[in-house]
Tab-separated table of C-alpha atoms and ligand atoms in Angstrom:
chain	number	residue	atom	x	y	z
A	1	MET	CA	37.688	21.061	65.059
A	2	LYS	CA	34.500	19.077	64.743
A	3	LYS	CA	33.982	15.792	66.603
A	4	ASP	CA	34.567	13.578	63.551
A	5	LEU	CA	36.237	13.430	60.156
A	6	LEU	CA	33.637	11.793	57.926
A	7	LYS	CA	34.139	13.648	54.624
A	8	LEU	CA	35.862	16.821	53.442
A	9	LEU	CA	32.482	18.392	52.603
A	10	ASP	CA	32.036	18.792	56.392
A	11	LEU	CA	35.245	20.835	56.798
A	12	THR	CA	36.005	24.454	55.960
A	13	GLY	CA	39.069	25.332	53.903
A	14	GLU	CA	40.598	26.782	57.094
A	15	GLU	CA	40.072	23.498	58.950
A	16	ILE	CA	41.731	21.555	56.128
A	17	LEU	CA	44.711	23.924	56.163
A	18	LYS	CA	44.953	23.629	59.950
A	19	ILE	CA	45.225	19.844	59.588
A	20	LEU	CA	47.934	20.279	56.941
A	21	ASP	CA	49.884	22.738	59.119
A	22	THR	CA	49.649	20.350	62.075
A	23	ALA	CA	50.749	17.471	59.842
A	24	ASP	CA	53.829	19.449	58.756
A	25	GLN	CA	54.688	20.140	62.416
A	26	LEU	CA	54.200	16.519	63.434
A	27	LYS	CA	56.353	15.352	60.515
A	28	PHE	CA	59.089	17.738	61.637
A	29	SER	CA	58.784	16.479	65.230
A	30	GLN	CA	59.000	12.851	64.151
A	31	LYS	CA	62.010	13.451	61.884
A	32	HIS	CA	63.836	15.368	64.635
A	33	GLY	CA	62.969	13.113	67.547
A	34	ILE	CA	60.856	15.789	69.255
A	35	PRO	CA	58.334	14.119	71.616
A	36	HIS	CA	54.706	14.488	70.564
A	37	ASP	CA	52.956	11.820	72.614
A	38	LYS	CA	49.788	13.871	73.014
A	39	LEU	CA	47.513	10.812	72.938
A	40	LYS	CA	49.125	8.890	75.801
A	41	GLY	CA	46.672	6.405	77.258
A	42	LYS	CA	44.196	6.770	74.392
A	43	THR	CA	42.925	3.984	72.187
A	44	LEU	CA	41.769	3.931	68.580
A	45	ALA	CA	39.601	1.063	67.345
A	46	MET	CA	40.171	0.415	63.636
A	47	ILE	CA	37.307	-1.339	61.827
A	48	PHE	CA	38.173	-2.755	58.413
A	49	GLU	CA	35.448	-4.157	56.178
A	50	LYS	CA	37.757	-3.874	53.150
A	51	ASN	CA	41.438	-4.673	52.615
A	52	SER	CA	44.218	-2.210	53.426
A	53	THR	CA	47.976	-1.869	53.620
A	54	ARG	CA	48.667	1.869	53.974
A	55	THR	CA	45.654	2.887	56.038
A	56	ARG	CA	46.081	0.144	58.586
A	57	VAL	CA	49.832	0.524	59.006
A	58	SER	CA	49.838	4.336	59.027
A	59	PHE	CA	47.004	4.632	61.563
A	60	GLU	CA	48.456	1.965	63.850
A	61	THR	CA	51.975	3.388	63.658
A	62	GLY	CA	50.709	6.949	63.967
A	63	MET	CA	48.723	6.162	67.088
A	64	TYR	CA	51.796	4.471	68.612
A	65	GLN	CA	53.971	7.493	67.825
A	66	LEU	CA	51.383	9.738	69.506
A	67	GLY	CA	51.693	7.627	72.652
A	68	GLY	CA	48.401	5.785	72.204
A	69	HIS	CA	47.288	2.356	71.138
A	70	ALA	CA	45.400	1.159	68.065
A	71	LEU	CA	43.532	-2.092	67.722
A	72	PHE	CA	42.517	-3.850	64.554
A	73	LEU	CA	38.970	-5.179	64.141
A	74	SER	CA	38.178	-6.990	60.935
A	75	GLY	CA	34.537	-6.879	59.925
A	76	LYS	CA	34.552	-10.611	59.316
A	77	GLU	CA	36.040	-11.656	62.647
A	78	SER	CA	34.088	-9.283	64.878
A	79	GLN	CA	30.365	-9.398	65.598
A	80	ILE	CA	29.884	-6.700	62.935
A	81	GLY	CA	30.293	-9.461	60.349
A	82	ARG	CA	27.507	-11.416	62.044
A	83	GLY	CA	25.127	-8.510	61.745
A	84	GLU	CA	25.483	-6.620	65.041
A	85	PRO	CA	23.960	-3.197	64.281
A	86	ILE	CA	26.383	-0.344	63.706
A	87	GLU	CA	24.407	1.694	66.275
A	88	ASP	CA	25.270	-0.867	68.968
A	89	THR	CA	28.897	-1.215	67.868
A	90	ALA	CA	29.189	2.576	68.135
A	91	ARG	CA	27.854	2.643	71.693
A	92	VAL	CA	29.942	-0.306	72.846
A	93	LEU	CA	33.238	1.010	71.438
A	94	SER	CA	32.432	4.408	72.985
A	95	ARG	CA	32.625	2.728	76.425
A	96	TYR	CA	36.192	1.457	75.809
A	97	CYS	CA	37.975	3.651	73.286
A	98	ASP	CA	38.627	7.291	72.434
A	99	GLY	CA	38.245	7.064	68.666
A	100	ILE	CA	37.146	4.803	65.829
A	101	MET	CA	38.673	4.626	62.377
A	102	ILE	CA	36.397	2.801	59.958
A	103	ARG	CA	36.876	1.546	56.385
A	104	THR	CA	33.647	0.295	54.888
A	105	PHE	CA	31.275	0.461	51.916
A	106	GLY	CA	28.400	2.918	52.431
A	107	GLN	CA	29.011	6.451	53.658
A	108	ASP	CA	25.736	6.083	55.575
A	109	GLU	CA	27.378	3.444	57.800
A	110	VAL	CA	30.084	5.896	58.811
A	111	GLU	CA	27.556	8.672	59.396
A	112	THR	CA	25.425	6.343	61.563
A	113	LEU	CA	28.476	5.205	63.500
A	114	ALA	CA	29.374	8.834	64.228
A	115	LYS	CA	25.803	9.674	65.218
A	116	TYR	CA	25.678	6.914	67.826
A	117	ALA	CA	29.304	7.124	69.023
A	118	SER	CA	30.207	9.580	71.746
A	119	ILE	CA	33.862	9.243	70.662
A	120	HIS	CA	35.591	10.569	67.532
A	121	VAL	CA	34.996	8.795	64.215
A	122	ILE	CA	37.418	8.966	61.278
A	123	ASN	CA	36.564	7.770	57.771
A	124	GLY	CA	39.349	5.505	56.506
A	125	LEU	CA	37.601	5.096	53.110
A	126	THR	CA	34.052	4.521	51.971
A	127	ASP	CA	32.657	4.134	48.459
A	128	PHE	CA	31.910	7.866	48.647
A	129	ALA	CA	35.024	9.416	50.184
A	130	HIS	CA	38.668	8.947	51.141
A	131	PRO	CA	39.352	12.098	53.167
A	132	CYS	CA	42.547	10.931	54.905
A	133	GLN	CA	44.140	10.063	51.572
A	134	VAL	CA	43.300	13.452	50.107
A	135	LEU	CA	44.674	15.275	53.158
A	136	ALA	CA	47.948	13.412	52.512
A	137	ASP	CA	47.761	14.310	48.812
A	138	LEU	CA	47.237	18.006	49.531
A	139	MET	CA	50.054	17.927	52.098
A	140	THR	CA	52.387	16.373	49.500
A	141	VAL	CA	51.507	18.864	46.772
A	142	ARG	CA	52.050	21.762	49.178
A	143	GLU	CA	55.400	20.289	50.263
A	144	HIS	CA	56.583	20.091	46.670
A	145	LYS	CA	55.032	23.297	45.302
A	146	ALA	CA	55.048	25.465	48.473
A	147	LYS	CA	51.377	26.424	47.930
A	148	LEU	CA	47.977	25.082	46.916
A	149	ALA	CA	45.820	28.085	46.014
A	150	GLY	CA	46.017	28.905	42.334
A	151	LEU	CA	47.519	25.553	41.299
A	152	LYS	CA	45.632	23.305	38.885
A	153	LEU	CA	44.685	19.828	40.110
A	154	CYS	CA	43.662	17.288	37.471
A	155	PHE	CA	42.100	13.879	38.155
A	156	ILE	CA	41.816	11.267	35.402
A	157	GLY	CA	39.555	8.228	35.702
A	158	ASP	CA	36.623	6.978	37.733
A	159	GLY	CA	34.386	9.466	39.557
A	160	ASN	CA	34.970	7.450	42.718
A	161	ASN	CA	35.827	8.087	46.380
A	162	MET	CA	39.177	9.612	45.364
A	163	ALA	CA	37.654	11.871	42.717
A	164	ASN	CA	34.937	13.006	45.138
A	165	SER	CA	37.394	13.876	47.901
A	166	LEU	CA	39.959	15.486	45.592
A	167	ILE	CA	37.345	17.761	44.028
A	168	VAL	CA	36.135	18.959	47.426
A	169	GLY	CA	39.574	19.180	49.045
A	170	GLY	CA	41.197	20.889	46.068
A	171	LEU	CA	38.457	23.503	45.672
A	172	LYS	CA	38.287	24.209	49.423
A	173	CYS	CA	42.029	24.913	49.335
A	174	GLY	CA	41.653	27.344	46.435
A	175	MET	CA	42.949	25.070	43.678
A	176	ASP	CA	41.531	24.932	40.163
A	177	VAL	CA	40.144	21.441	39.631
A	178	ALA	CA	39.576	19.574	36.353
A	179	VAL	CA	38.333	16.001	36.263
A	180	ALA	CA	38.094	13.680	33.250
A	181	CYS	CA	35.645	10.775	33.584
A	182	PRO	CA	33.904	8.696	30.927
A	183	GLU	CA	30.151	9.193	30.670
A	184	GLY	CA	28.347	7.106	33.289
A	185	TYR	CA	31.250	7.300	35.743
A	186	ASP	CA	30.825	10.856	37.010
A	187	PRO	CA	31.621	11.955	40.555
A	188	ASP	CA	28.796	11.968	43.111
A	189	GLU	CA	25.955	14.429	42.503
A	190	LYS	CA	26.425	16.107	45.908
A	191	VAL	CA	30.066	16.696	45.061
A	192	LEU	CA	29.225	18.116	41.638
A	193	ALA	CA	26.614	20.394	43.221
A	194	PHE	CA	29.251	21.668	45.662
A	195	ALA	CA	31.870	22.037	42.931
A	196	ASN	CA	29.589	23.967	40.618
A	197	GLY	CA	28.241	26.199	43.381
A	198	CYS	CA	31.296	27.005	45.487
A	199	GLY	CA	32.553	29.866	43.352
A	200	GLY	CA	35.794	28.052	42.530
A	201	ASN	CA	37.174	26.982	39.178
A	202	PHE	CA	35.853	23.466	38.394
A	203	LYS	CA	35.558	21.596	35.120
A	204	LEU	CA	34.171	18.125	34.393
A	205	CYS	CA	35.671	16.943	31.093
A	206	ARG	CA	35.080	13.924	28.881
A	207	THR	CA	38.651	13.702	27.568
A	208	PRO	CA	41.817	13.370	29.667
A	209	ALA	CA	43.620	15.797	27.328
A	210	GLU	CA	41.167	18.610	28.070
A	211	ALA	CA	41.561	18.148	31.825
A	212	ALA	CA	45.357	17.801	31.773
A	213	VAL	CA	46.192	21.062	29.979
A	214	ASP	CA	48.447	23.196	32.216
A	215	ALA	CA	47.942	20.934	35.238
A	216	ASP	CA	50.334	21.313	38.181
A	217	VAL	CA	49.421	17.915	39.586
A	218	ILE	CA	47.776	14.956	37.862
A	219	LEU	CA	46.155	12.246	39.970
A	220	THR	CA	44.608	8.969	39.038
A	221	ASP	CA	43.231	5.846	40.706
A	222	VAL	CA	42.221	2.301	39.819
A	223	TRP	CA	39.418	1.761	37.302
A	224	ALA	CA	37.690	-0.790	39.549
A	225	SER	CA	37.595	0.021	43.258
A	226	MET	CA	37.218	-2.432	46.122
A	227	GLY	CA	33.786	-3.994	45.856
A	228	GLN	CA	33.656	-3.534	42.052
A	229	GLU	CA	35.812	-6.527	41.131
A	230	GLU	CA	33.026	-8.095	39.088
A	231	GLU	CA	32.790	-5.010	36.866
A	232	LYS	CA	36.475	-5.247	35.927
A	233	ALA	CA	35.967	-6.247	32.263
A	234	VAL	CA	33.246	-3.659	31.611
A	235	ARG	CA	35.308	-0.983	33.291
A	236	GLU	CA	38.440	-1.815	31.313
A	237	LYS	CA	36.478	-0.992	28.173
A	238	ALA	CA	34.896	2.152	29.573
A	239	PHE	CA	38.219	3.540	30.831
A	240	ALA	CA	40.415	2.666	27.835
A	241	GLY	CA	42.154	5.940	27.002
A	242	TYR	CA	41.792	7.290	30.546
A	243	GLN	CA	45.443	6.645	31.250
A	244	VAL	CA	48.169	8.854	32.668
A	245	ASN	CA	50.969	8.408	30.139
A	246	ASP	CA	53.791	10.453	28.607
A	247	ALA	CA	51.527	11.971	25.937
A	248	LEU	CA	49.140	13.238	28.623
A	249	MET	CA	51.978	14.527	30.811
A	250	ALA	CA	53.269	16.533	27.823
A	251	LEU	CA	50.075	18.633	27.961
A	252	ALA	CA	50.551	19.546	31.607
A	253	HIS	CA	52.566	22.375	33.100
A	254	PRO	CA	56.338	21.704	33.085
A	255	GLY	CA	57.225	20.225	36.474
A	256	CYS	CA	53.741	18.751	36.859
A	257	MET	CA	53.571	16.266	39.749
A	258	VAL	CA	51.879	12.875	39.684
A	259	GLN	CA	50.062	11.400	42.650
A	260	HIS	CA	48.483	7.970	43.046
A	261	CYS	CA	46.814	6.812	46.246
A	262	LEU	CA	47.994	3.224	45.560
A	263	PRO	CA	47.740	0.362	44.927
A	264	ALA	CA	48.508	1.164	41.250
A	265	HIS	CA	47.778	-0.946	38.195
A	266	ARG	CA	50.598	-0.222	35.758
A	267	GLY	CA	49.469	-0.381	32.151
A	268	GLU	CA	45.894	0.516	33.126
A	269	GLU	CA	45.307	3.915	34.759
A	270	ILE	CA	49.026	4.807	34.671
A	271	THR	CA	52.005	3.627	32.621
A	272	ALA	CA	55.021	2.102	34.347
A	273	GLU	CA	57.143	4.909	32.839
A	274	VAL	CA	55.107	7.745	34.351
A	275	PHE	CA	54.810	5.890	37.657
A	276	GLU	CA	58.571	5.368	37.977
A	277	ALA	CA	59.401	8.905	36.802
A	278	HIS	CA	57.231	10.227	39.660
A	279	ALA	CA	57.861	7.459	42.205
A	280	ASP	CA	59.466	9.829	44.745
A	281	GLU	CA	56.358	12.032	44.772
A	282	ILE	CA	54.057	9.014	44.967
A	283	PHE	CA	55.898	7.469	47.911
A	284	ASP	CA	56.111	10.865	49.653
A	285	GLU	CA	52.326	10.830	49.306
A	286	ALA	CA	52.156	7.362	50.847
A	287	GLU	CA	54.416	8.484	53.720
A	288	ASN	CA	52.291	11.550	54.322
A	289	ARG	CA	49.313	9.346	55.156
A	290	LEU	CA	51.101	8.819	58.472
A	291	HIS	CA	51.639	12.503	59.193
A	292	ALA	CA	48.236	13.708	57.950
A	293	GLN	CA	46.375	11.089	60.000
A	294	LYS	CA	48.474	11.833	63.073
A	295	ALA	CA	47.350	15.440	62.644
A	296	VAL	CA	43.702	14.390	62.397
A	297	MET	CA	43.956	12.236	65.535
A	298	TYR	CA	45.974	14.900	67.376
A	299	LEU	CA	43.410	17.610	66.611
A	300	LEU	CA	40.305	15.484	67.181
A	301	MET	CA	41.424	13.364	70.123
A	302	GLY	CA	44.029	15.605	71.758
A	303	GLY	CA	41.524	17.693	73.676
A	304	GLU	CA	41.994	21.338	74.650
A	305	GLY	CA	45.075	23.024	73.283
A	306	ALA	CA	45.683	20.447	70.548
B	401	CP	N1	45.620	4.344	49.563
B	401	CP	C1	45.114	3.504	50.478
B	401	CP	O1	44.146	3.816	51.158
B	401	CP	O2	45.801	2.346	50.623
B	401	CP	P1	45.320	1.057	51.405
B	401	CP	O3	44.129	0.521	50.679
B	401	CP	O4	46.502	0.129	51.338
B	401	CP	O5	44.984	1.416	52.811
B	402	NVA	N1	39.221	3.878	44.787
B	402	NVA	C1	40.016	2.887	45.470
B	402	NVA	C2	40.949	3.545	46.437
B	402	NVA	C3	41.852	2.590	47.154
B	402	NVA	C4	42.742	3.274	48.148
B	402	NVA	C5	39.101	1.903	46.177
B	402	NVA	O1	38.114	2.340	46.769
B	402	NVA	O2	39.358	0.703	46.114
């Protein structure tokens, strides 16, 4: 494994699958009470510059289950919020801790943190990417469908951090990927360049119906991400029609799964009916954040033989 997990573009398909295999094993160990305290004595600093429920709780709990300790640093209450350079924060935390999980705005902040840190850095969401979430999503799809390669993944909505990471993760695992975004809300150019050049099956559509045909899993996410609250009204107009509802599900493959990273806005990107019909899959996905992130920490921070 590499030193850090900053974005799925940095990983090979084999590395992604190794994380998923490890996550499956760690889930089995946890469910069966098999000890897996590989990170005894290790500490993870968790920097949050945006809100979180799942990421914070799953990383903190996961670190505890691995025998280590996680500590929460809010941007606002630490010196980061008073402008201490990320380069200095990186070097200071490297003197105390074994890893840093960071949730922030710019991907460049995470890349700089990793450059200056001698310890492992894990991206817990930026405006560009949400790699830990997508590892959990891929794990959940594989659990339910017993494979990834050859399945069709469809994302409906904003070309945001989730779309970017799903496109890369899905294609690297051999899935066909179709994304429907309104004009002006496309995924990142680097992601589109990868998607169009990787030799996989990728389609950027303008209508949800086109993307959903024969899908094995449909994913969606909020229309306005954290940091975009002021664009809410404009976005509601732009994304009208980009909703996962029964009519859209009828176009997909029978048995098509639904995944949502949460929090969900019922009546916007997904109807309450579709959400509740697929609630078991969606909360499996939320649970798998724990197992997928334990796998990432185990492989990155566990040293030789992890
Ligand atoms: N899906 C996700 O990352 O949830 P949180 O924002 O609650 O961490
Ligand atoms: N796209 C969303 C994902 C939240 C988990 C956001 O960035 O707010």
